Coordinates of C-alpha atoms in Angstrom, one line a residue:
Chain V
X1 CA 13.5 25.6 80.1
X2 CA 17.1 24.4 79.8
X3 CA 18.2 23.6 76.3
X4 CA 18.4 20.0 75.5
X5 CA 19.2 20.0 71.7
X6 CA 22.8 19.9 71.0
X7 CA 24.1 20.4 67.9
X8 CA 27.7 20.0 66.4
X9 CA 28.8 23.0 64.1
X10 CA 32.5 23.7 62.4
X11 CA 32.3 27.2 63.1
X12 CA 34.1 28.8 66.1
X13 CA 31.8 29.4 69.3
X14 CA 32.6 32.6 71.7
X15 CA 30.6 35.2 73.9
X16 CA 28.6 36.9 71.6
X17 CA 29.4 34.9 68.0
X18 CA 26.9 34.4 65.1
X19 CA 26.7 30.7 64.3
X20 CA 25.7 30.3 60.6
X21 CA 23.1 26.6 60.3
X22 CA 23.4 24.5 57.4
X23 CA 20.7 23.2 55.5
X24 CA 20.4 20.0 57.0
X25 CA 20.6 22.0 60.7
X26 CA 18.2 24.7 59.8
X27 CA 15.3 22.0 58.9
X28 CA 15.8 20.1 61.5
X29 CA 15.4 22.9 64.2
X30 CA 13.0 25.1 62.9
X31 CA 10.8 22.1 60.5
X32 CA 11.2 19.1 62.9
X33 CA 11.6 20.4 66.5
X34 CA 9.5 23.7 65.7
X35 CA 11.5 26.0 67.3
X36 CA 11.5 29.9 66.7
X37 CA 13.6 33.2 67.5
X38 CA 14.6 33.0 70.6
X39 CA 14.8 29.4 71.3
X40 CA 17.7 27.9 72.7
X41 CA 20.2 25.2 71.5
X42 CA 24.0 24.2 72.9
X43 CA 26.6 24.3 70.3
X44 CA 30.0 22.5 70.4
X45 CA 32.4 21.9 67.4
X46 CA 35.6 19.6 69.3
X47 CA 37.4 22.7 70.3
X48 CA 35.7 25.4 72.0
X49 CA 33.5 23.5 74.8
X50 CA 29.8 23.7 74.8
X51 CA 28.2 27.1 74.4
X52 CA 24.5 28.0 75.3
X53 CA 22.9 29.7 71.9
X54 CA 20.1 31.9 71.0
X55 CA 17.8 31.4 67.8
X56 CA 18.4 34.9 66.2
X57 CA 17.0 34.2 63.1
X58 CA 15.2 31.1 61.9
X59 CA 14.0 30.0 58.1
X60 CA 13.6 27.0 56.5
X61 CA 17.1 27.0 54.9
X62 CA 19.1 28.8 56.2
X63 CA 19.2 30.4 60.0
X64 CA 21.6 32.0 62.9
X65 CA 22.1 31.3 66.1
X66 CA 24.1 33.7 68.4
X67 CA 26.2 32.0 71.4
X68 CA 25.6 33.0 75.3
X69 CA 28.1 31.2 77.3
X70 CA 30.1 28.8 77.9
X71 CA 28.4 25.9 79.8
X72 CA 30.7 23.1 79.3
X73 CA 34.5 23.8 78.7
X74 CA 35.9 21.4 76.5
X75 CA 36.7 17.3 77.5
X76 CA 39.2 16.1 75.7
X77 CA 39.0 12.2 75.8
X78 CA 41.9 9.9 76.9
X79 CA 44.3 9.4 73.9
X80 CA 42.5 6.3 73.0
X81 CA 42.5 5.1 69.5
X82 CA 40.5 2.1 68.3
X83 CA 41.2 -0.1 65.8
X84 CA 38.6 -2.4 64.8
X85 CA 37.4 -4.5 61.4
X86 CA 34.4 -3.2 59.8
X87 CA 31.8 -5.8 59.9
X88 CA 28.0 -6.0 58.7
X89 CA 26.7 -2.2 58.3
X90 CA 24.5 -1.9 61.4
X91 CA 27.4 -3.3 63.6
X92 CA 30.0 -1.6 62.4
X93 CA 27.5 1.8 62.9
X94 CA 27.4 0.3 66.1
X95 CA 31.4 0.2 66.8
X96 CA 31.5 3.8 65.6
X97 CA 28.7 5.0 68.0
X98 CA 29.6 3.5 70.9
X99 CA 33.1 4.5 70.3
X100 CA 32.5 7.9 70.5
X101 CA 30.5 7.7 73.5
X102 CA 32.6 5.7 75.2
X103 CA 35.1 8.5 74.9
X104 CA 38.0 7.0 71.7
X105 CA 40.4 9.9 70.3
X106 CA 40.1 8.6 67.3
X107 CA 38.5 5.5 65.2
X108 CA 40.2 3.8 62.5
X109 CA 38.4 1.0 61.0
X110 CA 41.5 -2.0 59.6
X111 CA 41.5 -4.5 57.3
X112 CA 42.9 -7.8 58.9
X113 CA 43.2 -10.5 56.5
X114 CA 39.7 -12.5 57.5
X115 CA 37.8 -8.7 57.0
X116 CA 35.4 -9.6 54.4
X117 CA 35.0 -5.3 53.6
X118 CA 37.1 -4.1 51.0
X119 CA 35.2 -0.3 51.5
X120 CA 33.3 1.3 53.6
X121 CA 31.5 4.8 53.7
X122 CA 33.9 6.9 55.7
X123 CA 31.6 9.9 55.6
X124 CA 28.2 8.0 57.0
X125 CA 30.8 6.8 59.7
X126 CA 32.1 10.3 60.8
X127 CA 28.3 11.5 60.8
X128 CA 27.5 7.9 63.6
X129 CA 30.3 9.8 65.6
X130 CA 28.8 13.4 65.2
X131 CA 25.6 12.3 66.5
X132 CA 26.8 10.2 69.1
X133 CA 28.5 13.0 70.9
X134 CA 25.6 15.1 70.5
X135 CA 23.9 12.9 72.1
X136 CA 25.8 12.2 75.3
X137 CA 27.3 15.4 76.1
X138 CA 30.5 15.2 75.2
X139 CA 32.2 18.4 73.5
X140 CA 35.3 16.1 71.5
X141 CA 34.1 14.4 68.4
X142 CA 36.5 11.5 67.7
X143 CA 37.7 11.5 64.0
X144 CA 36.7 8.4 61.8
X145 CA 39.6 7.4 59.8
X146 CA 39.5 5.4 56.0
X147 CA 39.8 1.7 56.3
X148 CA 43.0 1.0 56.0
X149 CA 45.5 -2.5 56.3
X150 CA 46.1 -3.5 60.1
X151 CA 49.7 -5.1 58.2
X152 CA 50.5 -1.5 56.7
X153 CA 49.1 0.4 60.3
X154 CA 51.6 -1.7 62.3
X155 CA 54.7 -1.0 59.8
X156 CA 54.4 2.8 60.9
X157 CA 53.5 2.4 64.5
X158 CA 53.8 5.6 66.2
X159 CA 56.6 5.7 68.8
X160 CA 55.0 4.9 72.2
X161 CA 51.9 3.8 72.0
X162 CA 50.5 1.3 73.3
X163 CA 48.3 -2.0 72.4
X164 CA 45.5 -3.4 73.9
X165 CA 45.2 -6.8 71.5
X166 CA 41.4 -8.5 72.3
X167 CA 42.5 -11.9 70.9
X168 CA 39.3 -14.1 70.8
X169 CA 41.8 -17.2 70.7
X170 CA 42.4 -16.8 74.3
X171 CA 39.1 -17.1 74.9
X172 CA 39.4 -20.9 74.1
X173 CA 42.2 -20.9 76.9
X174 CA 40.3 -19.2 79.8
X175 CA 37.7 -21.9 78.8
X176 CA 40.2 -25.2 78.9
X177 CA 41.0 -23.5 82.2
X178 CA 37.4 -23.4 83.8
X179 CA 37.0 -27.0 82.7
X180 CA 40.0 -28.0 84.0
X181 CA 40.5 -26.4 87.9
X182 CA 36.7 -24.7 87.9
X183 CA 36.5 -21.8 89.8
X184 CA 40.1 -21.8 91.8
X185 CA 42.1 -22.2 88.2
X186 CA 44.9 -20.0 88.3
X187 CA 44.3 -17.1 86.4
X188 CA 46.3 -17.2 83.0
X189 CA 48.5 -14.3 82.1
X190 CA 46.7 -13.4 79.1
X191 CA 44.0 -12.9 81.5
X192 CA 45.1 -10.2 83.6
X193 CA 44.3 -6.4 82.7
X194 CA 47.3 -5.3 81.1
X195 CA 48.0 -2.6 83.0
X196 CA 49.0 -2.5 86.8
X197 CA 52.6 -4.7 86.8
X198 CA 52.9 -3.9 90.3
X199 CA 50.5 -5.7 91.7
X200 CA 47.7 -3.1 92.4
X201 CA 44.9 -2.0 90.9
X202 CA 45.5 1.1 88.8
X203 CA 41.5 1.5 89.1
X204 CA 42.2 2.2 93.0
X205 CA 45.2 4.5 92.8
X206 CA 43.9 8.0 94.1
X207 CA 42.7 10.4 91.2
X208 CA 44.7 8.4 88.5
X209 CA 47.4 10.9 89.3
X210 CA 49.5 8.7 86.4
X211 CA 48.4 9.5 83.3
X212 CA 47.8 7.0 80.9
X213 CA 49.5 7.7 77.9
X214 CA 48.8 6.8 74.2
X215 CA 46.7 3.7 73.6
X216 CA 45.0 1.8 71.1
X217 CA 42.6 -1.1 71.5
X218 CA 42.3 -3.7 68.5
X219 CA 39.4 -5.8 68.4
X220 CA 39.3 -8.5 65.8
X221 CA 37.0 -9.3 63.1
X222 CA 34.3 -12.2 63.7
X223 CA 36.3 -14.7 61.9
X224 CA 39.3 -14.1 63.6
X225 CA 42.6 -13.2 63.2
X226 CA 45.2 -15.4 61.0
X227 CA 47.9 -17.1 62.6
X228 CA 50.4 -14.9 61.1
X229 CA 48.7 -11.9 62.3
X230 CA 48.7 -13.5 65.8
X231 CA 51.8 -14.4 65.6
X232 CA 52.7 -10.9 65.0
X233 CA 50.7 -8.7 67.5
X234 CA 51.8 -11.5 70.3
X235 CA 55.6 -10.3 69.5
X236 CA 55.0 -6.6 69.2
X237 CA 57.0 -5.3 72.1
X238 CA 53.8 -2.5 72.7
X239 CA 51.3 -4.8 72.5
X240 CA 49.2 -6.6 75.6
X241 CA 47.1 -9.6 75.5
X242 CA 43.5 -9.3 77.0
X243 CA 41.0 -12.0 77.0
X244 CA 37.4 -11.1 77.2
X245 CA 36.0 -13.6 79.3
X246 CA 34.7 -17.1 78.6
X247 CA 32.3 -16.8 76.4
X248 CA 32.9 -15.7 72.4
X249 CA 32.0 -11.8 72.4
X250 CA 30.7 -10.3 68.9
X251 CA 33.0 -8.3 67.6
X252 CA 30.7 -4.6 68.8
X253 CA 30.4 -6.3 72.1
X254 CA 33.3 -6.9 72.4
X255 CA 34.7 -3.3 71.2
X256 CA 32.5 -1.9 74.1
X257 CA 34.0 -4.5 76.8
X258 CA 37.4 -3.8 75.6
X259 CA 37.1 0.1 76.3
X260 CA 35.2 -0.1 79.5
X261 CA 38.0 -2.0 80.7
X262 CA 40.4 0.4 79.4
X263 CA 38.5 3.8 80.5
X264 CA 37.7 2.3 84.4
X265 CA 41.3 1.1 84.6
X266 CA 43.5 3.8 83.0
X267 CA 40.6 6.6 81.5
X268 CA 38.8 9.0 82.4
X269 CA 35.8 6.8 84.5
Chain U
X1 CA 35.7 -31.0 59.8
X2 CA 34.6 -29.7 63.2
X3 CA 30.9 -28.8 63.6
X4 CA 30.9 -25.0 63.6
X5 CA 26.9 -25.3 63.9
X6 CA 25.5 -24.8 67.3
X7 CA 21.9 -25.2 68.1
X8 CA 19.7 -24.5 71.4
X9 CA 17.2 -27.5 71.7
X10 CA 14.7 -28.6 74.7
X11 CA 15.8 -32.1 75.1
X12 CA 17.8 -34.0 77.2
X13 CA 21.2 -34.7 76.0
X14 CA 23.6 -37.5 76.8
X15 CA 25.7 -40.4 74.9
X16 CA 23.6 -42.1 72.3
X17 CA 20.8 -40.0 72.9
X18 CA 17.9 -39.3 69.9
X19 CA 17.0 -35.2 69.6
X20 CA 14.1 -34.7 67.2
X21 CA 14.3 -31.2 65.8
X22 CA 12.1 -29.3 65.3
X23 CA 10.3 -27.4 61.7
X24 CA 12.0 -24.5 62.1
X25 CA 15.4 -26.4 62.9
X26 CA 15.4 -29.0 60.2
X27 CA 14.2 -26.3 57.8
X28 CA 17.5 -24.2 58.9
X29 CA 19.5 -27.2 59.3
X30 CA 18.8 -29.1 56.1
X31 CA 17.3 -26.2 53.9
X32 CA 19.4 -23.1 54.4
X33 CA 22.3 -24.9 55.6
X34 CA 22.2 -28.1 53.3
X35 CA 23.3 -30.8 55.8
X36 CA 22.8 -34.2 54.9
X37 CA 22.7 -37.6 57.2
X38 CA 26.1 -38.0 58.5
X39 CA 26.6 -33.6 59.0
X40 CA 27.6 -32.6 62.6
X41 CA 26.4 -29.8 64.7
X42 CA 26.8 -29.4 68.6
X43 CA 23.8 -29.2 71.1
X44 CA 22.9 -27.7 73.8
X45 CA 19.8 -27.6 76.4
X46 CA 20.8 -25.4 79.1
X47 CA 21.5 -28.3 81.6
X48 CA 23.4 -30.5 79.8
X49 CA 26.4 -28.9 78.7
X50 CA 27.7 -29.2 75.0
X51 CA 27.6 -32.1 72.9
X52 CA 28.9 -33.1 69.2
X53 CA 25.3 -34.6 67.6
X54 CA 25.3 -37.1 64.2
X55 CA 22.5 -36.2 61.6
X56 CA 20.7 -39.4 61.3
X57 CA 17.5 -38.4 59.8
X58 CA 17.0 -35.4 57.5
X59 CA 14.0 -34.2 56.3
X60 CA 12.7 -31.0 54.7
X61 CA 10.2 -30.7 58.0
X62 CA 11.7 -32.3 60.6
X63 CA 14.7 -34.4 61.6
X64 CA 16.7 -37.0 64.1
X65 CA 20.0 -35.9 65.8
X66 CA 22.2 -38.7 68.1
X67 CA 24.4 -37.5 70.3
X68 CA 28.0 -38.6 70.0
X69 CA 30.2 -37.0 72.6
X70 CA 30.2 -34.2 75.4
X71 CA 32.1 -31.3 74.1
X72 CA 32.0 -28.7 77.2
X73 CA 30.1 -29.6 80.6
X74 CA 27.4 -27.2 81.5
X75 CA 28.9 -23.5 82.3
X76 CA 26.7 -21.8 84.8
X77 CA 26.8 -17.9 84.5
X78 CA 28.0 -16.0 87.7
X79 CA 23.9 -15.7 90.0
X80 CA 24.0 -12.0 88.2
X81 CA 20.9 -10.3 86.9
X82 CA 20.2 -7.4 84.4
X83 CA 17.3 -5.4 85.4
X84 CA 16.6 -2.8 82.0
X85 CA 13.7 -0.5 81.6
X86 CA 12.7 -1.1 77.7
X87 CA 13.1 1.1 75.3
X88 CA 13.5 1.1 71.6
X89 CA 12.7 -2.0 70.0
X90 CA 16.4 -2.8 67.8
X91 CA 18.1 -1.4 70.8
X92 CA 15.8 -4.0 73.5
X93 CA 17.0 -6.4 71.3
X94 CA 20.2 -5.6 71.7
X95 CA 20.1 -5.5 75.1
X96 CA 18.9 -8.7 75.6
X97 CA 21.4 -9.8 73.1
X98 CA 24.5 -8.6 74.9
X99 CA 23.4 -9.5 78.2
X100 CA 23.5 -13.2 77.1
X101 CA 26.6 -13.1 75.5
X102 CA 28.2 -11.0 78.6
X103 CA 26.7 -13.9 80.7
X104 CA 23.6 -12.7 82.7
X105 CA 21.9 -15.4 84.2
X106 CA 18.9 -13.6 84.1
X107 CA 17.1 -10.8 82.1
X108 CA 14.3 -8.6 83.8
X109 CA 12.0 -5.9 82.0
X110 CA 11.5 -3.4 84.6
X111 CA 8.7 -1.0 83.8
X112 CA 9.9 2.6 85.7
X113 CA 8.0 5.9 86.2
X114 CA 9.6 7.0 82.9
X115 CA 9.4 4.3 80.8
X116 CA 7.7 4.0 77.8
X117 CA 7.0 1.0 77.0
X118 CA 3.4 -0.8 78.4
X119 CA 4.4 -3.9 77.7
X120 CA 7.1 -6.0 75.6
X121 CA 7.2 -9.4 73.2
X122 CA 8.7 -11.9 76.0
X123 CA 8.5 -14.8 73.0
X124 CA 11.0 -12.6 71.2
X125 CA 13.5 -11.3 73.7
X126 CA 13.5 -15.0 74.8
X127 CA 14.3 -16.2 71.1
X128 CA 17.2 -13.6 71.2
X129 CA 18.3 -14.4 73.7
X130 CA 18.7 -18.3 72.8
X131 CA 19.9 -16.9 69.5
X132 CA 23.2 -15.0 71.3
X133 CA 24.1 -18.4 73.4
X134 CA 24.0 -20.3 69.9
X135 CA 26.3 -17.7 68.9
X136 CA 28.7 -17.0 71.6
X137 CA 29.5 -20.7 72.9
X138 CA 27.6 -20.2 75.8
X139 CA 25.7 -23.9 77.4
X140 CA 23.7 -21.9 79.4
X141 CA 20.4 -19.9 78.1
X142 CA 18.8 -16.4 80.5
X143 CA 15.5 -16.6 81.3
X144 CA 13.9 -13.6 80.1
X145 CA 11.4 -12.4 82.1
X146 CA 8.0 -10.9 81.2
X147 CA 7.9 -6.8 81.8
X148 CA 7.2 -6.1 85.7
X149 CA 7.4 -3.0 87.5
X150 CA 10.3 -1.9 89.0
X151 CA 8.7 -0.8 92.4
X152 CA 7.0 -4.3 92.7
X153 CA 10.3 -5.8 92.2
X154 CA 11.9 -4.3 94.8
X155 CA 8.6 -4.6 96.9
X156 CA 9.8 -8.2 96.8
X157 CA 13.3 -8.2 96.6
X158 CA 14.9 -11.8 97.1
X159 CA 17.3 -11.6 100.8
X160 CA 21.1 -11.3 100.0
X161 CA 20.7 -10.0 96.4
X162 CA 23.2 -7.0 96.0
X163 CA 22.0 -4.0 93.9
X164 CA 24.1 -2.7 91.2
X165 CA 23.0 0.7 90.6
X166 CA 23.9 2.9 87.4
X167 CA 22.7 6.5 88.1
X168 CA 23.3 8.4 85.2
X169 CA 22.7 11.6 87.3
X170 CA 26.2 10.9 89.1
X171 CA 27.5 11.6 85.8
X172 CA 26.9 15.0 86.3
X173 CA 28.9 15.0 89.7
X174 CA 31.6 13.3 87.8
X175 CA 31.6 16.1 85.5
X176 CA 31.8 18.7 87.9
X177 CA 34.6 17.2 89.7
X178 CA 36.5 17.2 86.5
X179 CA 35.8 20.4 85.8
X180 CA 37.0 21.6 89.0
X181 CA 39.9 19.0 89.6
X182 CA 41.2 17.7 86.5
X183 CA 42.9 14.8 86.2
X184 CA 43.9 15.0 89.9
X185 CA 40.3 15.1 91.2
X186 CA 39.5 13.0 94.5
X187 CA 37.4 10.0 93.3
X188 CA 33.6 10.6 94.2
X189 CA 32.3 7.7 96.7
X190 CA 29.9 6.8 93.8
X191 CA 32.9 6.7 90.9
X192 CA 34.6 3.7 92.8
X193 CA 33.7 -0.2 91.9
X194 CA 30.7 -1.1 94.5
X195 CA 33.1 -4.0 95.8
X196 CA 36.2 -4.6 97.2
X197 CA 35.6 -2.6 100.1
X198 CA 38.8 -3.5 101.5
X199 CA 40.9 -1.1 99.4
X200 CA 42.1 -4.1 97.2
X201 CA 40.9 -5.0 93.5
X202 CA 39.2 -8.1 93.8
X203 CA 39.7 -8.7 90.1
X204 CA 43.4 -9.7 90.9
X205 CA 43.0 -12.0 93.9
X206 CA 44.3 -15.3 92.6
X207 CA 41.7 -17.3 91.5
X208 CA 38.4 -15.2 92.6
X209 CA 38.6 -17.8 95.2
X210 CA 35.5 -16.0 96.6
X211 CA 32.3 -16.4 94.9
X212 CA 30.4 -13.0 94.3
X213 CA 27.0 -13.8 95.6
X214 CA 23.7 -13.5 94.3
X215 CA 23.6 -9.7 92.2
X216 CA 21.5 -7.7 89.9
X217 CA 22.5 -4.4 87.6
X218 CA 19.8 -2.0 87.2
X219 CA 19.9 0.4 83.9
X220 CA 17.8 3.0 83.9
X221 CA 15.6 4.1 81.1
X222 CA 16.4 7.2 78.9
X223 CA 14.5 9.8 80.3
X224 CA 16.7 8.8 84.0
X225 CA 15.0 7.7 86.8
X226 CA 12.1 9.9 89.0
X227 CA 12.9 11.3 92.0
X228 CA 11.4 9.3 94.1
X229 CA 12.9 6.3 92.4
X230 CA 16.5 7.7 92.9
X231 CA 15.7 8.6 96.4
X232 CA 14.3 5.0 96.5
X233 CA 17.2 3.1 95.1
X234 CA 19.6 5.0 96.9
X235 CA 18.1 4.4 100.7
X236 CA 18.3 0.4 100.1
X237 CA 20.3 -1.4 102.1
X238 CA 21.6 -3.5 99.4
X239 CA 22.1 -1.2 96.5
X240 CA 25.5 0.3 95.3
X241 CA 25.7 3.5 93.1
X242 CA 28.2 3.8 90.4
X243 CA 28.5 5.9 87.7
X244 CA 29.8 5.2 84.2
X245 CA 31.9 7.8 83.0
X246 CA 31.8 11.3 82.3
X247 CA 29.4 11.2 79.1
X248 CA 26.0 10.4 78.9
X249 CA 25.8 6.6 78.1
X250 CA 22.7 5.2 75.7
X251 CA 20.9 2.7 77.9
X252 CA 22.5 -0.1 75.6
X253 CA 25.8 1.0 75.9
X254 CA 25.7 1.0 79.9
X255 CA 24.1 -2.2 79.9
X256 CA 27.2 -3.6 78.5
X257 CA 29.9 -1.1 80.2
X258 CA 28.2 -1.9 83.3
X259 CA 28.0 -6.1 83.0
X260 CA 32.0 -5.6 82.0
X261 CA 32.7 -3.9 84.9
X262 CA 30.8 -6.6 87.7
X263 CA 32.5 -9.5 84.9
X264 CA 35.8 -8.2 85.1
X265 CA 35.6 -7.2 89.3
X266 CA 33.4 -10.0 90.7
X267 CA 32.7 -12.0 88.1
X268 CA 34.2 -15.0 85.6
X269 CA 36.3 -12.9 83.4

């Protein structure tokens, strides 16, 4: 029987290397999914890959597990960050777990000046991304970052990366457009996929040999972004405007639209 | 002050028409919301497009609307079903939920050789499904169907319908082709977009000047499809296989990833 729990430890995994459980792990292997000595589990902690383990010993508090091999080596994801304003708790949860399995770097939830959240619980937000690797396969765990000001972010913009800006306003103008010229409406600028200047495709360009570079996307909060924060991310020199189609996405909807786009047209799909 | 209230009623709209509301709406309306005679809200039916409506009677259990003015004509979705095999019941909901706001014009239970779930609340889904076109300025509401089976359906499958299939077993190929090629790996057959078979990305022909056809996304359920469905699903004429990345998506996160991707390629993003 192949192993189908995965668990993520911080402990280094290797041929033949004890894995000490935690509490928390301990019960839920050997109290909730019953398993005994001998019983397999795959380990990965964001830096070794996936590793096959053995239950070597099991208790109700404590218990080791010894690696076999390697069975996945380590995926990094694309260098994708994403920005995004923390909304009602199960959404936001939401953001965070679909983040991670959609393959982001790196989270960091912003405050734009229409976020209502002044706080939010940084921990509980790492442990959606934990579990949301363990659950789809994926050997990186992207790191959840405090909320911090989108104003302050964009003062210390690292050098050369670049911004995917989901600006719901456009929305409104791909709609004015469909009323207007219907299906033949020429498409709008803001429209376009920001990538692929030259006129192709970059979905379509054999094995991606380009690689992408550093990204972020920014999806707004559900009232919107101000008029002077618009006015700044239009003029950023990184930053690219998307539209997400013509109806209004919610903000976790549209977080998952936003990266698909970005993953099947410069990521790892 | 612009009506920012928008409400999914089953009655004909047009200038100077009467709406009666129903309890539950003049209860939300008047109640929850404290509108008074003279408060505006927008309508819409599903045929009719959107219109700006006058309260002219408010009561605590019931209530009169008059329409004043079409705000948006009627905005048919793309002919694009989701097909979903249930799981969950918060992430069904979502499911449903998304699919409206990504602009499915239909929603279809499918009941598959590992699902679940016997049976589903139709009533519900359907209420959710009004409640994300109320939400996301959509005039036009899904039909959601009640749970069928998925061999049945495509016993009967409607002539011309294209099959958008999401095998989450490809993912493993796509793995393995990463593992052994990188970044540089040849794209597998079932990693490209199902259209656009003439090399070019349809997304940027000017316009979409061609209309996609009649088209259906299947998501399977968690536990992956049988065999003999795969096998199945695969031999049809009409059906394309893609896969979704290198990690594991959650049924709810492909349905979305996967309605992006036909939006964005075929669609009216």
């Amino acid at each position: 029987m192949s192993a189908k729990i995965r668990l993520y430890v911080e402990h280094p995994l290797g041929a033949g290397q004890s894995v000490p459980l935690d509490r928390g792990q301990a019960h839920y292997l050997f109290g909730v999914m019953r398993m005994t000595v001998g019983g397999q589990v795959k380990l990965f902690n964001g830096t070794d890959g996936e590793w096959l383990a053995d239950v070597a010993q099991a208790g109700k508090r404590a218990g080791v597990l010894t690696c076999v091999e390697q069975t996945k080596p380590l995926q990094m994801p694309p260098d994708l960050w994403l920005l995004f304003a923390p909304i009602k708790k199960a959404r936001t949860d939401f953001i965070v777990e679909k983040a991670a399995e959609m393959g982001a770097a790196r989270i960091l939830p912003v405050q734009t000046d229409f976020t209502n959240s002044e706080r939010i619980r940084q921990d509980r937000l790492q442990a959606h991304a934990i579990e949301a690797a363990e659950q789809c396969g994926g050997t990186y765990v992207p790191q959840v970052d405090d909320l911090q000001k989108l104003s302050r972010l964009l003062d210390d913009w690292p050098e050369g990366r670049q911004l995917m800006f989901c600006d719901e306003a456009e929305v409104g103008n791909a709609l004015q457009l469909i009323a207007q010229g219907g299906a033949s409406r020429p498409r709008a600028e803001a429209e376009r996929p920001p990538m692929g200047a030259d006129g192709r495709c970059p979905a379509y360009r054999p094995g991606k040999e380009t690689q992408p570079g550093s990204w972020a996307i920014l999806i707004g909060p559900e009232g919107g972004f101000s008029e002077a924060e618009r006015k700044r991310l239009h003029a950023l020199p990184y930053s690219h405007v998307v539209s997400l189609g013509p109806r209004i996405l919610r903000a976790d909807t549209a977080a998952v639209a936003a990266m698909t786009l970005w993953q099947q047209t410069l990521g790892d799909w």
